[in-house]
mmCIF file of C-alpha atoms in Angstrom:
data_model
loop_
_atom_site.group_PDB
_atom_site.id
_atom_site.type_symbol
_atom_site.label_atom_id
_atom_site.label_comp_id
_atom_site.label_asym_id
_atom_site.label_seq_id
_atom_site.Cartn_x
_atom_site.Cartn_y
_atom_site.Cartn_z
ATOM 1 C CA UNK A 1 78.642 91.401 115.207
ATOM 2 C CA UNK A 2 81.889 89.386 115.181
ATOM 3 C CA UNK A 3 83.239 88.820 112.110
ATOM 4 C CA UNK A 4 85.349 85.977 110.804
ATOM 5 C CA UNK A 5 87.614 84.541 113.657
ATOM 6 C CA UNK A 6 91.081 83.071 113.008
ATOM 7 C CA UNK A 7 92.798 81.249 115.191
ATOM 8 C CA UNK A 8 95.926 81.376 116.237
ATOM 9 C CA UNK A 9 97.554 84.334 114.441
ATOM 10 C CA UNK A 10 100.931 83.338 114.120
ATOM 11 C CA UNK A 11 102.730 80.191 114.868
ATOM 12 C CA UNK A 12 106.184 78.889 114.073
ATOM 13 C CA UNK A 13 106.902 75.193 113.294
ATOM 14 C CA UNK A 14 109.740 72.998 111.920
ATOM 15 C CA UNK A 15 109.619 70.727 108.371
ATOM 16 C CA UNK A 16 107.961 67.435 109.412
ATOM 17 C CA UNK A 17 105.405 68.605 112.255
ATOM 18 C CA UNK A 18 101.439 69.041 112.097
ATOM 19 C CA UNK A 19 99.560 72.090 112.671
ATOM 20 C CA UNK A 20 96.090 72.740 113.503
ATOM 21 C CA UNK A 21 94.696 76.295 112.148
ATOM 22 C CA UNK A 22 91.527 77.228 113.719
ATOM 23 C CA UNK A 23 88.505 79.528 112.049
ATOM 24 C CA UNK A 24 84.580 80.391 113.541
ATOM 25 C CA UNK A 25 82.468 81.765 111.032
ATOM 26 C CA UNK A 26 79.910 84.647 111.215
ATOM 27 C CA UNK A 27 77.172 83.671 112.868
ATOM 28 C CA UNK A 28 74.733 82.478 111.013
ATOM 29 C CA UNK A 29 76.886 81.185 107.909
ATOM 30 C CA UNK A 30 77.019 77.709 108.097
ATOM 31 C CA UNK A 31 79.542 77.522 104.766
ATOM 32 C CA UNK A 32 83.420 77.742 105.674
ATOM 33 C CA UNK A 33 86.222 77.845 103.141
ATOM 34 C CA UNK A 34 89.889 77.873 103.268
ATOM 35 C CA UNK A 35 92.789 79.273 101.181
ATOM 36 C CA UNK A 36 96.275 79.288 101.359
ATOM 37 C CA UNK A 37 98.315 82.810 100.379
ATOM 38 C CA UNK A 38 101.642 82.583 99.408
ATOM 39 C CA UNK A 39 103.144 85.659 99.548
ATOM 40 C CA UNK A 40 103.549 88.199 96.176
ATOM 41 C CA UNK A 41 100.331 85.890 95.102
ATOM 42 C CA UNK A 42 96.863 85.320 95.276
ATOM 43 C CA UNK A 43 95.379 83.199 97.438
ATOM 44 C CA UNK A 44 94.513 79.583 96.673
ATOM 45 C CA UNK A 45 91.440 77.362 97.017
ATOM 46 C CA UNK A 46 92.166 74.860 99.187
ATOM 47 C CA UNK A 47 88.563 73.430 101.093
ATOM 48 C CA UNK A 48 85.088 74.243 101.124
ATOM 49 C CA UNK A 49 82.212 72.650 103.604
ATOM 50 C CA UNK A 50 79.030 73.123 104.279
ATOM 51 C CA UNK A 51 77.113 71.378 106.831
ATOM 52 C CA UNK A 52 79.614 69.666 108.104
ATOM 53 C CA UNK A 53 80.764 68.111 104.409
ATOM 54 C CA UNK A 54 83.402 68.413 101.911
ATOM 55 C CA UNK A 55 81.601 70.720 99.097
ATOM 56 C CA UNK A 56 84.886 71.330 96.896
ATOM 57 C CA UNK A 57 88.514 70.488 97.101
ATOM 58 C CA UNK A 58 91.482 72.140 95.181
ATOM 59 C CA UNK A 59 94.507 70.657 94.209
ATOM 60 C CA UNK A 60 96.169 70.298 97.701
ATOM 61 C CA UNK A 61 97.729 67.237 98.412
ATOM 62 C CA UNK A 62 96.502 64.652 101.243
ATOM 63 C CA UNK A 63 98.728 65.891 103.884
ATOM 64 C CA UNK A 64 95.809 68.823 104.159
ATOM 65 C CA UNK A 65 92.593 67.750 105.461
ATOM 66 C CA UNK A 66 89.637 70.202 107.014
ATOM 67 C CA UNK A 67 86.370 69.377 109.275
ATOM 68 C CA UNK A 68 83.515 71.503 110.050
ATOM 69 C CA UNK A 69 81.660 71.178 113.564
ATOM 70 C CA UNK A 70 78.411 71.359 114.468
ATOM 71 C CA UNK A 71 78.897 74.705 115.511
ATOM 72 C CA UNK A 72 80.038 75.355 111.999
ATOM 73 C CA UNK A 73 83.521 76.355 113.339
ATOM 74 C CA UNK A 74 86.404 74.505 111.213
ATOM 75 C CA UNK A 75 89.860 73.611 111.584
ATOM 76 C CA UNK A 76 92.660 72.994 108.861
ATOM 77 C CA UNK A 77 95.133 70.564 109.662
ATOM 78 C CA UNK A 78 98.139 70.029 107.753
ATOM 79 C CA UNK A 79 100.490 67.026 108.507
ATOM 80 C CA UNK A 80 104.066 66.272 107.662
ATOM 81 C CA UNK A 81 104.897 70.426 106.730
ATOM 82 C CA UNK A 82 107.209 71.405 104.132
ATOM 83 C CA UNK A 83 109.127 74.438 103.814
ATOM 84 C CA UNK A 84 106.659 75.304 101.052
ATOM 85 C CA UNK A 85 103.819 75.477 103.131
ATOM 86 C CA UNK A 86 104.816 78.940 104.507
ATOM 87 C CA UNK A 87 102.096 80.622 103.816
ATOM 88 C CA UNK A 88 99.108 82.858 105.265
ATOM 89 C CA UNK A 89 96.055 80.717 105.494
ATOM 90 C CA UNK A 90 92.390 82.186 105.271
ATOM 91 C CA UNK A 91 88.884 80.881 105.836
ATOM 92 C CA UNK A 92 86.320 82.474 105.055
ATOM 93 C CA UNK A 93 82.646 82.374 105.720
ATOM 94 C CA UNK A 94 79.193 82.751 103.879
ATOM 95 C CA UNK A 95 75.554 82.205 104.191
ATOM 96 C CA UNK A 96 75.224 80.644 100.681
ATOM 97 C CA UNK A 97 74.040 76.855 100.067
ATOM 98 C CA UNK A 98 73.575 76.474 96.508
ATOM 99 C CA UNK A 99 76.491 78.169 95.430
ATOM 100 C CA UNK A 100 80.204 80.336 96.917
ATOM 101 C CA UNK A 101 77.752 83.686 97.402
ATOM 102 C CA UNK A 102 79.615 86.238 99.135
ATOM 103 C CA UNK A 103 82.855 85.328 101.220
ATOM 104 C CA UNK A 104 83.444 87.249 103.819
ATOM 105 C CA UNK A 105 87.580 86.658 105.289
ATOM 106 C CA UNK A 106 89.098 86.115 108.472
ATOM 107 C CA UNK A 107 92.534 87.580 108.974
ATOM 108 C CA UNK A 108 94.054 84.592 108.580
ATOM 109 C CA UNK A 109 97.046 82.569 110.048
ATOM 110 C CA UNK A 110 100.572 83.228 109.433
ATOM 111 C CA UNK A 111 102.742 79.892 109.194
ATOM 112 C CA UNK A 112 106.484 80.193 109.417
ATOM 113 C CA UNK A 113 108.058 76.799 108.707
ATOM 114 C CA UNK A 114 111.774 76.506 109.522
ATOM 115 C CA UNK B 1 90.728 76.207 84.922
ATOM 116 C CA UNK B 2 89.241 79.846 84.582
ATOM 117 C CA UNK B 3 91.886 82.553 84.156
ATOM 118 C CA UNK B 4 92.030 86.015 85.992
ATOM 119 C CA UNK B 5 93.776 88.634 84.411
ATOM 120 C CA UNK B 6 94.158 91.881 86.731
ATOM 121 C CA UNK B 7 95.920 95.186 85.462
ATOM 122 C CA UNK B 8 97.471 97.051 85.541
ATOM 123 C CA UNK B 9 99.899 95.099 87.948
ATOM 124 C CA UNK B 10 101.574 98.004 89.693
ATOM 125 C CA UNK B 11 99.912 101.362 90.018
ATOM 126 C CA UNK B 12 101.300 104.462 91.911
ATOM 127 C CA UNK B 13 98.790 107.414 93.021
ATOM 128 C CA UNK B 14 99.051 110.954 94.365
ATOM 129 C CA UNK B 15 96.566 111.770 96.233
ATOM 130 C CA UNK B 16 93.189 113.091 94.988
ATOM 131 C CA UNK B 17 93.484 110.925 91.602
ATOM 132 C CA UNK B 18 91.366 108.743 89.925
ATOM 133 C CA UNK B 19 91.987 105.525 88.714
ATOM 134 C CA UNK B 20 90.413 102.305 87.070
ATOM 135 C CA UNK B 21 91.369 98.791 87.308
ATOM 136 C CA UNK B 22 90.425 96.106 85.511
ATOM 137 C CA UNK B 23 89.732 92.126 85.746
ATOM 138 C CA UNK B 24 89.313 89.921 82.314
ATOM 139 C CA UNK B 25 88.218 86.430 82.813
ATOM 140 C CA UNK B 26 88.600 83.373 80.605
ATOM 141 C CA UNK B 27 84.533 81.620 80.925
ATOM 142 C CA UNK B 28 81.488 82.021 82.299
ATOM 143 C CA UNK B 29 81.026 83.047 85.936
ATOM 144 C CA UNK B 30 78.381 83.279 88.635
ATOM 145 C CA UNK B 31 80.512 84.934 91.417
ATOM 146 C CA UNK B 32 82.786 87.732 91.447
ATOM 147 C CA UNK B 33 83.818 89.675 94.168
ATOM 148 C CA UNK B 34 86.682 92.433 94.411
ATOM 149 C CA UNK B 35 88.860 92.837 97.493
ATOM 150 C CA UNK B 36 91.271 95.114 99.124
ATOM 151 C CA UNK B 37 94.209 93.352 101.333
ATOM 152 C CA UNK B 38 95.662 95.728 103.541
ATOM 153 C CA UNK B 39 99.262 95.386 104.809
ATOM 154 C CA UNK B 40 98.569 93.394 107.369
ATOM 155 C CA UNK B 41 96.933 90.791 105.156
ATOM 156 C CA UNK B 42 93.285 91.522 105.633
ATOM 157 C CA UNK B 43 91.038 90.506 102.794
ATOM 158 C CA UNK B 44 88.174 93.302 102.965
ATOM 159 C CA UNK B 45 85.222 92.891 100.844
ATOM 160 C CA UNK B 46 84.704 96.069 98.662
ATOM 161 C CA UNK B 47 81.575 94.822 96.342
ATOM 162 C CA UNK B 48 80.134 91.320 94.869
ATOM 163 C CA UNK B 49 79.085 91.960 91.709
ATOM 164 C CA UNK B 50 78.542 89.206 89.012
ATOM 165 C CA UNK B 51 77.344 91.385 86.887
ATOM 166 C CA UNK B 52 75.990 95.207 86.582
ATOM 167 C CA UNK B 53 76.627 98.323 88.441
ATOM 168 C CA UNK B 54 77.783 99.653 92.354
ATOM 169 C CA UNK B 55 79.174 102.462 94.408
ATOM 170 C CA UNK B 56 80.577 102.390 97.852
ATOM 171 C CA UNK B 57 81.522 105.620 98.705
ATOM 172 C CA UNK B 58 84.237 107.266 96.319
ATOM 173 C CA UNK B 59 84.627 103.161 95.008
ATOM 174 C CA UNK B 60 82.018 101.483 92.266
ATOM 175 C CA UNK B 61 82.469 98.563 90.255
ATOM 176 C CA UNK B 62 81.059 97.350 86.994
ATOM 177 C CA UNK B 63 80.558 93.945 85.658
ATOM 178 C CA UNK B 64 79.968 93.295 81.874
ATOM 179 C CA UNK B 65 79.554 89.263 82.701
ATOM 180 C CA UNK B 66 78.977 88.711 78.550
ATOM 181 C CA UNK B 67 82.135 90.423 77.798
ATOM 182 C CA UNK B 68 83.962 88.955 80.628
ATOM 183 C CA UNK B 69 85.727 91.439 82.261
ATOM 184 C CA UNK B 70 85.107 93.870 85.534
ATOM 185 C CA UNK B 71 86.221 97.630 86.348
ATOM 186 C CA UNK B 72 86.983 99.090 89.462
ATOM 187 C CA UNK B 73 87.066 102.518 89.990
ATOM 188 C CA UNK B 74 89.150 104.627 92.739
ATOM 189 C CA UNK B 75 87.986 108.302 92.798
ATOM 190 C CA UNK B 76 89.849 111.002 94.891
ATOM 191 C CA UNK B 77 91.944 108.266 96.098
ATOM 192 C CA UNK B 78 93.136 108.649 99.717
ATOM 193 C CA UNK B 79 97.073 106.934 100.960
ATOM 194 C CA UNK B 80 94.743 104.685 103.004
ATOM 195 C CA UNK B 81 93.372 103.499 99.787
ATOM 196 C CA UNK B 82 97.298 101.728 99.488
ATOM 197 C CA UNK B 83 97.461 97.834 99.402
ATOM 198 C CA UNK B 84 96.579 95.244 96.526
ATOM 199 C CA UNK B 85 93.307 94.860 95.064
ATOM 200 C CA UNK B 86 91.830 91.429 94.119
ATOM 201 C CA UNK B 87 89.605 90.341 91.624
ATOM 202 C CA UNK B 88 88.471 86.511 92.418
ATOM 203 C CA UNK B 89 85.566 84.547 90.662
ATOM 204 C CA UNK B 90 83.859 81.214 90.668
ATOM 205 C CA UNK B 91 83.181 79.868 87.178
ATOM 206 C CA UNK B 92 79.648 78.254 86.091
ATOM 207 C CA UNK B 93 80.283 74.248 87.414
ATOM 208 C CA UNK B 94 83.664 74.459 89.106
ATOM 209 C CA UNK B 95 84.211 72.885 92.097
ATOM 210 C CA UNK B 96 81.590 74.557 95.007
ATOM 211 C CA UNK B 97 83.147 77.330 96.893
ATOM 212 C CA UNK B 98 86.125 77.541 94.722
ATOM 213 C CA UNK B 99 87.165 81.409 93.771
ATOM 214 C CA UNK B 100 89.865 81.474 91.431
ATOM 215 C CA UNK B 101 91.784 84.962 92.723
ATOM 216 C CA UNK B 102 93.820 87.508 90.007
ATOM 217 C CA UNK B 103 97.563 88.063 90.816
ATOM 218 C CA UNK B 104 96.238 91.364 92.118
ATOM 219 C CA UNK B 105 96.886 95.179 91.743
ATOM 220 C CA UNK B 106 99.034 96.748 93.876
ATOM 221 C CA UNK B 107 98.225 100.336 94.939
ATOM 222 C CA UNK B 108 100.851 103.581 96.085
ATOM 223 C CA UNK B 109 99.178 106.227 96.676
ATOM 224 C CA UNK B 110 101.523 109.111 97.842
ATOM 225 C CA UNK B 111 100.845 112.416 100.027
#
């Protein structure tokens, strides 16, 4: 079975523009969550939804926003980039509804912003 | 916000030796899972364990949730078993979904 898709892998982009990260899930987990990696850290909560809604938010500001699709694919969209948003971005998937259960990770997208 | 304390924060291996790492955390949790990220960024899942006991292989982890903290053990470590190690949880009533990661472990181990 496929695992956590990521879509694309790498992608260059200058201070100012949007970017659209794409993730699928593993089928049958309808939860999707992302995080942002910067590197020599850990990586950071940014969104979680679940059937199609917002479940949790971290402290990201409004220039990042998420959806979910029926299909429970996602996509992360950040607007306006700064050179601080450099960063590998992960979603990750699970089957859990009450709670995070077990996240399974894509292998994320690497954002270069010049 | 919960804090995750991983250590040691650097650890170098030869080959063939054991080692333990450990994760304290500062409140109550209902997740926590342990990672390894290789170096090409993958986060792979090594165990969820909120609490108790597993093994995986030459890995297990333990989880002693009332004394908040978590062990991982590395036994007859290989060089593939190089990268950094996360510990991440999710504390009783945070935000859904949100695992609050360690600064990590990272792992030499040497031929």
């Amino acid at each position: 079975d496929a695992g956590v898709t990521q879509s694309p892998t790498h992608l260059i982009k200058t201070r100012g523009q949007q970017v659209t990260l794409r993730c699928s899930p593993i089928s049958g987990h309808k939860s999707v969550s992302w995080y942002q990696q910067v590197l020599g850290q850990g990586p950071q909560f940014i969104f979680q939804y679940y059937e199609k809604e917002e479940r949790g938010r971290g402290n990201f500001p409004d220039r990042f926003s998420a959806r979910q699709f029926p299909n429970y694919s996602s996509e992360l969209n950040v607007n306006a980039l700064l050179l601080g948003d450099s960063a590998l971005y992960l979603c990750a998937s699970s089957w859990a509804s009450g709670n995070t259960g077990e996240l399974f990770f894509g292998e994320g997208s690497r954002l270069t912003v010049l | 916000g919960i804090q995750v304390e991983q250590s040691p924060p650097d650890l170098i291996l030869q080959e063939g030796a054991n080692s333990t790492l450990r994760c304290n955390f500062s409140d109550s949790v209902n997740n926590l899972q342990w990672f390894h990220q290789n170096p090409w960024g993958q986060l792979i899942n090594l165990f969820y364990i909120p609490s108790g006991t597993k093994q995986n292989g030459r890995l297990s982890a333990t989880t002693v949730a009332t004394e908040r903290y978590s062990l991982l053990y590395i036994s007859s470590s290989q060089t593939t078993d190089s990268g950094v190690y996360f510990c991440a949880v999710e504390r009783y009533g945070d935000s859904w979904g949100k695992l609050q990661f360690g600064a990590g472990t990272q792992v030499v181990v040497t031929p």
